[in-house]
Short mmCIF file of C-alpha atoms in Angstrom, two decimals:
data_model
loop_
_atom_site.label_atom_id
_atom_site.label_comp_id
_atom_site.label_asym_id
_atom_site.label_seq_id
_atom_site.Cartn_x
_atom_site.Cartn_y
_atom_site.Cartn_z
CA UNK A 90 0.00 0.00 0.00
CA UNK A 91 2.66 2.71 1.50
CA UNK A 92 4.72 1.41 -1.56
CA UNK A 93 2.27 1.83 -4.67
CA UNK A 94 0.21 5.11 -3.50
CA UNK A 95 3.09 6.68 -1.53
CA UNK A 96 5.44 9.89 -3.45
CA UNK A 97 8.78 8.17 -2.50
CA UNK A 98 7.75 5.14 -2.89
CA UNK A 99 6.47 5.41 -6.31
CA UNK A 100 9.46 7.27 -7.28
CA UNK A 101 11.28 4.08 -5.94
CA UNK A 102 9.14 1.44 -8.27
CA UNK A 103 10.39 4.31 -10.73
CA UNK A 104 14.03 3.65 -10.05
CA UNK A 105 13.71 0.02 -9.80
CA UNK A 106 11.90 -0.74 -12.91
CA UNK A 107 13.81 1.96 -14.88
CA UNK A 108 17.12 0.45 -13.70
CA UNK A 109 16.07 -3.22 -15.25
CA UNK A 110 14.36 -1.65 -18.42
CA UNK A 111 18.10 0.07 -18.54
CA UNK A 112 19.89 -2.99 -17.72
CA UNK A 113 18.23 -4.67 -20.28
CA UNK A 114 18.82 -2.29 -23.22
CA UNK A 115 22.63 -2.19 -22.15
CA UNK A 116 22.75 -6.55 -22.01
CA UNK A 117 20.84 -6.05 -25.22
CA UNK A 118 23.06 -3.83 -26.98
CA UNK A 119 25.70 -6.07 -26.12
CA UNK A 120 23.92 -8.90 -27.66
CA UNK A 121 23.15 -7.25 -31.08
CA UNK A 122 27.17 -5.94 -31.22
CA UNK A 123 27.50 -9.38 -32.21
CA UNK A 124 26.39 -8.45 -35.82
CA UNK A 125 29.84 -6.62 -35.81
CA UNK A 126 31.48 -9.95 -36.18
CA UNK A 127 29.37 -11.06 -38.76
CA UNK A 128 26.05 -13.25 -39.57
CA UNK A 129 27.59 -16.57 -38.00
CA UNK A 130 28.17 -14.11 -34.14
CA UNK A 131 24.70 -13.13 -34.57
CA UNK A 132 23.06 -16.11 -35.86
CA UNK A 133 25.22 -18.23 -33.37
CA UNK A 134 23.97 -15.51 -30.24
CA UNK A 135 20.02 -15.91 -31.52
CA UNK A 136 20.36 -19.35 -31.27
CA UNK A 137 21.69 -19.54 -28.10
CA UNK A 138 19.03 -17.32 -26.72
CA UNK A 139 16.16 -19.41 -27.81
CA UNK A 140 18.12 -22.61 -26.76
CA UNK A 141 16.86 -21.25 -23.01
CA UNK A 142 13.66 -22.33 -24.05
CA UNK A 143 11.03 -21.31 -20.99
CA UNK A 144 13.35 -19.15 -19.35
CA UNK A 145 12.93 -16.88 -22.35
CA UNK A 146 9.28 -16.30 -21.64
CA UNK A 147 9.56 -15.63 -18.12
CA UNK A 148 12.62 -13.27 -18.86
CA UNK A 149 9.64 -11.77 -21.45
CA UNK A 150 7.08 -11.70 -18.92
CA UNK A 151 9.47 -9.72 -16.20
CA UNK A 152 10.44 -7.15 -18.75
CA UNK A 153 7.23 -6.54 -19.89
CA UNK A 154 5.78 -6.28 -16.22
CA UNK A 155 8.54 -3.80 -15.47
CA UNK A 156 8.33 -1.74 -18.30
CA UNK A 157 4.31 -1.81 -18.02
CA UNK A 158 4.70 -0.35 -14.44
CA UNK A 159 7.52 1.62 -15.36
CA UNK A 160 4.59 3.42 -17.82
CA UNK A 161 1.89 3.29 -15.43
CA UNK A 162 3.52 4.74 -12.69
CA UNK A 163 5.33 7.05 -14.86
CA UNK A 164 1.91 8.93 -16.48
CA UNK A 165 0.38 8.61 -12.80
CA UNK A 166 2.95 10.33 -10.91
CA UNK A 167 3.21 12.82 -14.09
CA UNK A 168 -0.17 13.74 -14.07
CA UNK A 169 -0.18 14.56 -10.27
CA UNK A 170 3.36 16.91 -10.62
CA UNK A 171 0.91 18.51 -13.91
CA UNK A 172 -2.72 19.23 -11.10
CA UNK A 173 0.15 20.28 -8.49
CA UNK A 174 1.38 23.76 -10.70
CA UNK A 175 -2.35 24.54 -12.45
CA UNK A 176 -1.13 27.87 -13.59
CA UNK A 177 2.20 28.49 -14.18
CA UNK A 178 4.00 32.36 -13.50
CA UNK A 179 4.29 34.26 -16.72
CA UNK A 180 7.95 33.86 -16.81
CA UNK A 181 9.60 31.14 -15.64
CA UNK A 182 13.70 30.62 -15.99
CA UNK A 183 14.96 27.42 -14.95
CA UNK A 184 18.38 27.41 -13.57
CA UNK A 185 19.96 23.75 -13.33
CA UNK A 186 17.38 21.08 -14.93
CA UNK A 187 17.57 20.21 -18.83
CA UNK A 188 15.67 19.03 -21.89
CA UNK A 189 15.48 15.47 -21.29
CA UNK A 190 14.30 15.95 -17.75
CA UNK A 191 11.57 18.19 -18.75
CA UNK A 192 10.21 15.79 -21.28
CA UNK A 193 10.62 12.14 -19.31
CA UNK A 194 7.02 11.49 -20.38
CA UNK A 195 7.10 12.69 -23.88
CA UNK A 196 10.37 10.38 -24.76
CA UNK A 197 8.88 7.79 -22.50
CA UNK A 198 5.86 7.69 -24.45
CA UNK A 199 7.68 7.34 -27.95
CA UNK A 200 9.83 4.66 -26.64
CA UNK A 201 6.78 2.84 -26.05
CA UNK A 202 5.72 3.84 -29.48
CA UNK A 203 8.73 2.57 -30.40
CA UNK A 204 8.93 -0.51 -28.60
CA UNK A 205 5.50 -1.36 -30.30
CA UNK A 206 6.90 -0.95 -33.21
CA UNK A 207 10.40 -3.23 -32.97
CA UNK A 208 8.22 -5.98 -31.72
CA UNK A 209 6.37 -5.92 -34.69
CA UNK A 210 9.66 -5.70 -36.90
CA UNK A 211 11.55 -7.73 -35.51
CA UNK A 212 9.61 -10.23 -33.57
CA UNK A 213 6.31 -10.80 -34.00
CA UNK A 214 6.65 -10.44 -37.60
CA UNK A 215 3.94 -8.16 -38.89
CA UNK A 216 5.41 -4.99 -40.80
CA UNK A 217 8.10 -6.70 -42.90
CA UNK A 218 7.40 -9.97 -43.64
CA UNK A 219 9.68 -9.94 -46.58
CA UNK A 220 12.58 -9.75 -44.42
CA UNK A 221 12.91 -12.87 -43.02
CA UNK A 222 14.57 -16.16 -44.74
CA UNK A 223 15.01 -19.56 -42.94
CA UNK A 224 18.37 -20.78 -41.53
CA UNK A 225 18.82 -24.75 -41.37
CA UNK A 226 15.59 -27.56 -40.85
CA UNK A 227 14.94 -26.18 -36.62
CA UNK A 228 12.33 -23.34 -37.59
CA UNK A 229 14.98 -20.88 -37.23
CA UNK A 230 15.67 -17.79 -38.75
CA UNK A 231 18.63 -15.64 -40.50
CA UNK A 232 18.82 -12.69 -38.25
CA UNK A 233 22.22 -11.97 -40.13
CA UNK A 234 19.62 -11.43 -43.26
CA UNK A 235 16.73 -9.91 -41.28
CA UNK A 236 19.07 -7.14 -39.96
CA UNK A 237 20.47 -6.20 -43.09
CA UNK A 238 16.53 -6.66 -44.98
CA UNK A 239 15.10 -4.99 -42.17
CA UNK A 240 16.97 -1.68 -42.95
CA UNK A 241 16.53 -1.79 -46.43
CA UNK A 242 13.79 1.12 -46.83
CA UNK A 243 13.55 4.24 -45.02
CA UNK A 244 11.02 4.05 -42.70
CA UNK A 245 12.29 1.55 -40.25
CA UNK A 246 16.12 3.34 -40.53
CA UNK A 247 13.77 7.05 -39.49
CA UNK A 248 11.78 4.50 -36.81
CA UNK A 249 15.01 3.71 -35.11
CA UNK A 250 17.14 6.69 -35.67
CA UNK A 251 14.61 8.56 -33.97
CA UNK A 252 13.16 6.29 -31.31
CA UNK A 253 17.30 6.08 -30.29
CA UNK A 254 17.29 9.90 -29.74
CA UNK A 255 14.73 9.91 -27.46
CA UNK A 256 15.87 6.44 -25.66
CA UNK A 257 19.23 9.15 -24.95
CA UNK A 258 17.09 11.69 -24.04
CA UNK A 259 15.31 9.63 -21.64
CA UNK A 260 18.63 7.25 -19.98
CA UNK A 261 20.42 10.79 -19.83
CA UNK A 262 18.32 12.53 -16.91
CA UNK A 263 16.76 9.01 -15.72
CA UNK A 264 20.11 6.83 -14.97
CA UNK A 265 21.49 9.70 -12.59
CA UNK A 266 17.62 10.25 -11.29
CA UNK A 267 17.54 6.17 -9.94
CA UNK A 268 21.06 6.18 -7.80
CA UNK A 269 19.32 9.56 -6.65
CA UNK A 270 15.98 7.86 -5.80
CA UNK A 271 17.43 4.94 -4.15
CA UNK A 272 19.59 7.05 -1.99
CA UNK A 273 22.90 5.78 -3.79
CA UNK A 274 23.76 10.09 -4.26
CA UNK A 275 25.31 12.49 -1.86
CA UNK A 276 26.93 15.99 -3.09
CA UNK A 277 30.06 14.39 -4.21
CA UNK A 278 28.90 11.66 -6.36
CA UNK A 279 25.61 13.38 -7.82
CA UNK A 280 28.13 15.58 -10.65
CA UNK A 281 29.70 12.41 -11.46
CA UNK A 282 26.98 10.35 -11.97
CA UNK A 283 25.18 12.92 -14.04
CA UNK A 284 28.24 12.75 -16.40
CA UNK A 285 28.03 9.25 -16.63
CA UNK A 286 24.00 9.52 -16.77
CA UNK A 287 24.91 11.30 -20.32
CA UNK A 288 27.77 8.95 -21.12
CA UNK A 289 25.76 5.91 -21.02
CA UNK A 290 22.52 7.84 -23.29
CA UNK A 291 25.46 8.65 -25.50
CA UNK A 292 26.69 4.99 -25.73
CA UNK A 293 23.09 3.91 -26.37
CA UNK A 294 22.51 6.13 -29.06
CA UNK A 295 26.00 5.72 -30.83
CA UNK A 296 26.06 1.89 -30.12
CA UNK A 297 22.05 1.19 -31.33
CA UNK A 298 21.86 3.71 -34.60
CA UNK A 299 25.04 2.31 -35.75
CA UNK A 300 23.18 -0.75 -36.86
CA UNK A 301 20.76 0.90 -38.67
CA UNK A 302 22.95 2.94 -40.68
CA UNK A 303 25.88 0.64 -41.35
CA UNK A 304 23.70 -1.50 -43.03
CA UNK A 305 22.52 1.70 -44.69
CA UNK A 306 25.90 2.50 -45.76
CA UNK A 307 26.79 -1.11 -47.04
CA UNK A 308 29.17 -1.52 -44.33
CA UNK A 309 26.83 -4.44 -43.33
CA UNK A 310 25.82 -6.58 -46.17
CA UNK A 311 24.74 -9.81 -47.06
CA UNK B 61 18.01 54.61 -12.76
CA UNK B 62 14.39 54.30 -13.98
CA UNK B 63 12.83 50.24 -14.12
CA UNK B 64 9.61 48.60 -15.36
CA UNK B 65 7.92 46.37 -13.48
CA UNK B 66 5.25 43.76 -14.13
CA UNK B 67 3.87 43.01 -11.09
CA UNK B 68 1.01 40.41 -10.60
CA UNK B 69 -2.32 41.43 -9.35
CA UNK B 70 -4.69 39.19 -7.83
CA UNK B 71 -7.36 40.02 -5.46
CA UNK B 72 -7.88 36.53 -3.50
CA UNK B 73 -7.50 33.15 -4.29
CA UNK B 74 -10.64 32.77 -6.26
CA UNK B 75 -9.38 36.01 -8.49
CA UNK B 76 -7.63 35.65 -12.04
CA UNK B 77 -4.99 37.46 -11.37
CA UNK B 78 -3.23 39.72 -14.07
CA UNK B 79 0.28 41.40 -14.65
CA UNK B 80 0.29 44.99 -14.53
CA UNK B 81 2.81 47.33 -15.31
CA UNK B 82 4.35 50.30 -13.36
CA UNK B 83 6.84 52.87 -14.19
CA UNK B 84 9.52 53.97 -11.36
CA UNK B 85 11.52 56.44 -11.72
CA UNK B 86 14.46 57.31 -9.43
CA UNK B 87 15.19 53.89 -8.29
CA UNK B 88 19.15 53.77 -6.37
CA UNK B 89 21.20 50.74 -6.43
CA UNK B 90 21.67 50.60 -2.98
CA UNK B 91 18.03 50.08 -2.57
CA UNK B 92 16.97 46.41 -1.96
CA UNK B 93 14.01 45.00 -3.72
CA UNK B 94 11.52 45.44 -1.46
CA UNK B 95 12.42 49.01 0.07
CA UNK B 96 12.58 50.08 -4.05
CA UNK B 97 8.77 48.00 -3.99
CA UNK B 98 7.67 50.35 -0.74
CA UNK B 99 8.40 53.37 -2.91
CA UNK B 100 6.21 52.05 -5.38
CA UNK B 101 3.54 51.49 -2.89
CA UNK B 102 3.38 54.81 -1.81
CA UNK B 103 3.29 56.41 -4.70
CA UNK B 104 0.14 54.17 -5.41
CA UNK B 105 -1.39 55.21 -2.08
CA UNK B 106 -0.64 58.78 -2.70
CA UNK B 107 -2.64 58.38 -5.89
CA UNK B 108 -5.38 56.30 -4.01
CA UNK B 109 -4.54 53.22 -5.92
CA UNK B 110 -4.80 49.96 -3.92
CA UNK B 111 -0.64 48.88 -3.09
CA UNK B 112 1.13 46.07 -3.79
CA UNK B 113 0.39 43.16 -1.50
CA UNK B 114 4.01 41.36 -0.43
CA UNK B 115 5.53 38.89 2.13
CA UNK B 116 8.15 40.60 4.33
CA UNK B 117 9.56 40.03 8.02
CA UNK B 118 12.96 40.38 9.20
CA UNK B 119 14.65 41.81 5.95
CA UNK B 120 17.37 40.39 6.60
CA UNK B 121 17.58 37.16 4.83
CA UNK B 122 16.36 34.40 7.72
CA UNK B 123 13.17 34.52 8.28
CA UNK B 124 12.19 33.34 5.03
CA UNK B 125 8.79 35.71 4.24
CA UNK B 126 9.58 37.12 1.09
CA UNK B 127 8.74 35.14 -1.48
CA UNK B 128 8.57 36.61 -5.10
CA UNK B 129 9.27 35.15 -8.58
CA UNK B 130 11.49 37.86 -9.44
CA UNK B 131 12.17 37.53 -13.82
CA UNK B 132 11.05 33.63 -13.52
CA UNK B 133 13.19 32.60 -10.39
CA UNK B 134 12.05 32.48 -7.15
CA UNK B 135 14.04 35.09 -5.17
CA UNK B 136 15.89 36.35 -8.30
CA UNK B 137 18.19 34.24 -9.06
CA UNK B 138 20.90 35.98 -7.06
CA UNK B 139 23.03 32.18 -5.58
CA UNK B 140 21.96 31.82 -1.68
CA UNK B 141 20.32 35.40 -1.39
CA UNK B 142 16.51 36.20 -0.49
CA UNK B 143 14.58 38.77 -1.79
CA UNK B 144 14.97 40.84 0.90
CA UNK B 145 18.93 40.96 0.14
CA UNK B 146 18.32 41.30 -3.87
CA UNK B 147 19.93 44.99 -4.14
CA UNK B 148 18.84 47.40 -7.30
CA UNK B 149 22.45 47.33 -8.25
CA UNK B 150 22.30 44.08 -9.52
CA UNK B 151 19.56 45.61 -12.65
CA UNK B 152 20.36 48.28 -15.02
CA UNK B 153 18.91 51.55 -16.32
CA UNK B 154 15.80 50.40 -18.35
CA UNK B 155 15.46 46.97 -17.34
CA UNK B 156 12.10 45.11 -17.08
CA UNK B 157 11.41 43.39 -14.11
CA UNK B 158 8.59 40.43 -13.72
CA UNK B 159 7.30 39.89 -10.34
CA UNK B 160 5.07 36.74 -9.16
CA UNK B 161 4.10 35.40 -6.36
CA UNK B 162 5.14 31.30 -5.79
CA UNK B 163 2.63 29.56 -8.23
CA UNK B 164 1.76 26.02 -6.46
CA UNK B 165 -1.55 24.37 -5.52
CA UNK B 166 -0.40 24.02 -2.41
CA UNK B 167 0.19 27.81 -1.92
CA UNK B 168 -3.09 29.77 -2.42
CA UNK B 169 -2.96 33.40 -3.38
CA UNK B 170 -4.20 35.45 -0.34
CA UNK B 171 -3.41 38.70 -2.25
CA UNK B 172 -1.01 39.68 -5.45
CA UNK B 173 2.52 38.62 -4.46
CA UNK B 174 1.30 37.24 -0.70
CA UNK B 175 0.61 33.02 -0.42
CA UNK B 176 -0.38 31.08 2.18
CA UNK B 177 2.51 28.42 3.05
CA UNK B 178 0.71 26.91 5.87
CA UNK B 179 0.77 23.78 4.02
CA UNK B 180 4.39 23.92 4.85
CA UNK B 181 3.60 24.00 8.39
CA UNK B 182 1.17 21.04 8.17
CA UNK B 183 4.33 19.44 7.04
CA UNK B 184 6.52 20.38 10.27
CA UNK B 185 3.62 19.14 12.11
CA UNK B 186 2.91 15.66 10.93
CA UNK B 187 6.61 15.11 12.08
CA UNK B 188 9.26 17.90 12.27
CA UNK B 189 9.95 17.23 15.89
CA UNK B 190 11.13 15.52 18.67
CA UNK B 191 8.92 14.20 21.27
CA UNK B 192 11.42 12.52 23.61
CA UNK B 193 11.62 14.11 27.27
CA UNK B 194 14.77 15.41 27.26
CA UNK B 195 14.77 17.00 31.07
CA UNK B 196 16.91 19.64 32.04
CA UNK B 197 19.24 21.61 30.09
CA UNK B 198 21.84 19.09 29.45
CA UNK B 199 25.85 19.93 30.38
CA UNK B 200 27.86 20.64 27.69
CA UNK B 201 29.67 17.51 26.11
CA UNK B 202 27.25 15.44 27.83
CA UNK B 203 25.99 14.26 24.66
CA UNK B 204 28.90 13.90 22.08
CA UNK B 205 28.08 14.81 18.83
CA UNK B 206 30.78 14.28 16.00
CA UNK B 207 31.84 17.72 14.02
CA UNK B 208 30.80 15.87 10.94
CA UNK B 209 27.15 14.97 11.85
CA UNK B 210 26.96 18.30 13.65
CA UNK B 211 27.68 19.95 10.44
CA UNK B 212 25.43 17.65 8.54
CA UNK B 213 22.62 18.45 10.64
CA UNK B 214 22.91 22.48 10.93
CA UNK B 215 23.10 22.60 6.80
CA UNK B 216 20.09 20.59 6.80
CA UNK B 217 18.79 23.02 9.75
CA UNK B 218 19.76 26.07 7.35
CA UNK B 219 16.28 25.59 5.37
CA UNK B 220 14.34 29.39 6.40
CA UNK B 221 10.91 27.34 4.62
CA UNK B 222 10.28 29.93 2.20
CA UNK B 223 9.08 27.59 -0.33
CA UNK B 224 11.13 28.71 -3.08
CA UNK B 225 11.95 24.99 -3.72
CA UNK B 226 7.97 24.48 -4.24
CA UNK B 227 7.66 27.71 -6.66
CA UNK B 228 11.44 26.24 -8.55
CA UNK B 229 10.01 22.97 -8.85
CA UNK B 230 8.27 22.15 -12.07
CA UNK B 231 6.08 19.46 -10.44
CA UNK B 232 5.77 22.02 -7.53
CA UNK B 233 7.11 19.36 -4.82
CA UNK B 234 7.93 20.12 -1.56
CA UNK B 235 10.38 17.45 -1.16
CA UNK B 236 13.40 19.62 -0.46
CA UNK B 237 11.76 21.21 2.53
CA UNK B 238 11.05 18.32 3.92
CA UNK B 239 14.03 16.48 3.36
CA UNK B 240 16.08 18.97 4.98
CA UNK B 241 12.97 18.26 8.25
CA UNK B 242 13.58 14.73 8.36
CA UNK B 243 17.28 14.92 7.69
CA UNK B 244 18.60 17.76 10.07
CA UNK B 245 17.08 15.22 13.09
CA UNK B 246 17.78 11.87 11.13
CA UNK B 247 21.14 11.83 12.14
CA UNK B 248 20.85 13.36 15.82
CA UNK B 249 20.12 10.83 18.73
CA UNK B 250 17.52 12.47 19.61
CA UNK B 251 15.45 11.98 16.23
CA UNK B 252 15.91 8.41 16.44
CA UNK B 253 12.84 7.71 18.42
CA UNK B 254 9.94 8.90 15.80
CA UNK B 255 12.72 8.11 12.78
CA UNK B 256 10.38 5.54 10.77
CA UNK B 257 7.21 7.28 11.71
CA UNK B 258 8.39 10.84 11.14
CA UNK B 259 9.76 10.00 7.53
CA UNK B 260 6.27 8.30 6.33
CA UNK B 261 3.98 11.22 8.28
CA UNK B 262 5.87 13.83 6.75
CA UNK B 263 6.34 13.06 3.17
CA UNK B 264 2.54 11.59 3.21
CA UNK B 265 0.96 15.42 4.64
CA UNK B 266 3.45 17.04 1.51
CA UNK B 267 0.89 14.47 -0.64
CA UNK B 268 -1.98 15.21 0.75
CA UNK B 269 -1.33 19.18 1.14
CA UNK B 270 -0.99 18.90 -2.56
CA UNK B 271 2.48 19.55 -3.16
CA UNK B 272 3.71 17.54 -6.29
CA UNK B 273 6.24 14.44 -6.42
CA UNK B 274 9.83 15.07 -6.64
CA UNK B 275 11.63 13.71 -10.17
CA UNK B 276 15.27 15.09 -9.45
CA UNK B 277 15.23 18.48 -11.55
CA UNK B 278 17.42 19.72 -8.95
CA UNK B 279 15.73 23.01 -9.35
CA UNK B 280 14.82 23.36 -5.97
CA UNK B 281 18.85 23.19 -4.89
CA UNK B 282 19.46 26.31 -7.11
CA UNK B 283 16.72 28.33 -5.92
CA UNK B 284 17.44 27.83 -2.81
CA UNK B 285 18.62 30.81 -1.07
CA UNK B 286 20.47 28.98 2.21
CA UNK B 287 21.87 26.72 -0.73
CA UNK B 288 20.01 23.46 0.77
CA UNK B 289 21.80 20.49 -0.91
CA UNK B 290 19.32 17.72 -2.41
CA UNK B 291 21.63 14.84 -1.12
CA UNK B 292 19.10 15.50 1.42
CA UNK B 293 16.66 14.28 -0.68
CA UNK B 294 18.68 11.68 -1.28
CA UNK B 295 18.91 10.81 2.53
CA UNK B 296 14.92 11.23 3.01
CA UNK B 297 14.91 8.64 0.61
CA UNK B 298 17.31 6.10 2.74
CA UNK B 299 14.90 6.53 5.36
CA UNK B 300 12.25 6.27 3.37
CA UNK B 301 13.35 2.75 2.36
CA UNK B 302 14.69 2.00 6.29
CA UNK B 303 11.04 2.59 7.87
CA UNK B 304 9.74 0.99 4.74
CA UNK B 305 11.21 -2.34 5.74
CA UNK B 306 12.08 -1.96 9.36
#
């Protein structure tokens, strides 16, 4: 109760979920990086995940409970902060916060948007078809081939160049904002960590888009 | 020098409220902000106009009445200094000044620049205090404290509760102020006793009173005017969690 109606203790499901949603896209950048190598890395790395058989779907089913109360809480506590200032003064100057901390909800939203929109690229299937091209007699799939077919027209290179901006935007005020939440910060370690906040939103960004468009640029071809 | 000002107007909470603009001449720089707003108040009443209602006290920077959005930032933007300690000198000739009162749900107009902060209080009183007999007055040294926790304690104690960390605050939380309540006795022995309860009562009445939830803008920090560091946020938060699973 004191947990999921509290202020600090919604802000510390916040933390919690956001630091496993952010876990999981650094563990799953690593993963893809495996492309680098070439189509046998990546093939070899897909394989190996769905060789875990049921532990996939319950790693599914906690990511998509975390990010699903990552969301809930997140427009919740957002539309309290909004009632709590119902008219704002006529000029307002704001002296230490930035973009992406101003607009948590709006780049939260796309990268739900977004998220939508991989799973039905990549996973479940439904917006390219075309892409995909068995590998072996198992029911398996070239992901080598689906990466470099998936990013063959624009609109999924646009999808994912700018669902990556705002997935920087968001992991640059958010990853300080959890070691904050949880109490992990004092006055020494906060300017640090809010270097590193934008270090790892820049490592994101770099490491993610760089799929996209080195297939773009031939760099990654079939 | 000669200023502009925009000062808001609004008669009661219920009121819309509007900026309105005044000219003043012969403004000196050694003026603070508020004796330079009593000239313009009595050259209102000397016309009959109805003055400029504003938050004032000691004038000297600790009691923590004034309270003015002064050109978007709550006490000017001037590091650690209230309004009361704003001097002219730091405008020029010409300049156009914006003055608002603190704009939270929690803080109610009463009149123009004036707000009612009681919900701060409510605050205080769900838990800023210690309710351990504590007898006489103690000898000195009788109850060591270490220079470090000391320290802590008094920069937590610094916090005048002018609310500027409310009127900062995009999601108008109060969750400075009352860090720097349940830290400044969180470390003492003597706010061990009501620790757990203290922490929960006191960030639950900021809830209720209607203040908004804190998402680390750190806006409050540079508002502040005693310079009240949000690592004590970040300890109202440990003992958040502590009484959470004591």
């Amino acid at each position: 109760m004191q947990l999921t109606q509290s202020s600090v203790g919604r802000k510390i499901i916040m933390a919690v979920t956001g630091f496993v949603l952010v876990a999981f896209v650094c563990v799953h950048l690593l993963g893809n990086s495996s492309v680098f190598i070439g189509a046998n890395a990546i093939n070899a790395y897909a394989q190996k995940l769905h060789s875990l058989g049921p532990f996939v779907w319950v790693f599914r089913l906690v990511m998509l409970a975390a990010f699903a109360i990552h969301i809930i809480f997140g427009i919740q506590l957002t539309l309290e902060n909004r009632a709590a200032t119902p008219d704002r003064n006529v000029q307002i100057k704001r002296l230490k916060t930035g973009f992406g901390a101003e607009t948590m909800i709006v780049s939260g939203l796309v990268m739900l948007a977004f998220v939508i929109y991989h799973l039905l690229h990549f996973t479940v299937r439904v917006t390219n078809p075309e892409i995909y091209v068995p590998l072996g007699d198992h029911g398996m799939v070239d992901v080598y081939v689906m990466i470099v077919n998936g990013f063959h027209s624009a609109l999924p290179v646009i999808v994912y160049l700018v669902g990556m901006s705002f997935l920087f935007l968001h992991v640059s005020h958010g990853f300080q904002s959890l070691f904050q939440t949880i109490g992990l910060s004092n006055d020494k370690s906060l300017p640090v960590m809010e270097t590193i906040s934008k270090l790892v939103g820049v490592v994101l960004l770099v490491g993610y888009i760089s799929i996209p468009l080195l297939v773009v640029f031939g760099l990654i071809k079939i | 020098m000669k200023l502009k000002l925009h000062v808001w107007r609004q008669n009661g909470p219920k009121d819309q409220g509007i900026m309105e603009t005044y000219e003043v001449p012969n403004v000196s720089p050694d003026q603070s902000f508020l004796e330079m707003l009593d000239d313009v108040n009595l050259a209102l009443a000397k016309d009959g106009r109805d003055v400029i209602a504003f938050d004032h006290d000691c004038r000297e920077g600790i009691c923590g009445m004034c309270s003015q959005v002064i050109n978007g930032v709550p006490h000017g933007g001037q590091e650690r200094t209230t309004v009361c300690q704003l001097h002219m000198r730091e405008f020029k000739d010409g300049d156009e000044i914006f003055v608002e009162p603190w704009k939270a749900r929690a803080f109610p107009v009463i009149k123009d620049l004036v707000v009612d902060r009681g919900a701060l209080e409510k605050i205080m009183q769900a838990g800023g205090y210690t309710s351990c007999h504590t007898g006489g007055v103690a000898d000195g040294n009788a109850l060591p404290i270490g220079k470090e926790i000391a320290d802590y304690s008094m920069d937590a104690a610094e916090c005048i509760g002018c609310g500027a960390c409310v009127a900062s605050c995009p999601n108008s939380s109060a969750m400075l102020y009352t860090s720097a309540k349940v830290a400044q006795l969180a470390v003492l022995p003597q706010g061990q006793v009501e620790a757990h309860r203290r922490v929960m009562a006191m960030t639950e009445t900021a809830k209720e009173q209607g203040f908004g939830n804190c998402t680390n803008h750190y806006e409050c920090q540079a508002a502040c005017p005693k310079g009240i560091n949000v690592k004590f946020i970040a300890k109202l938060n440990r003992e958040y969690m502590k009484a959470l699973f004591k």
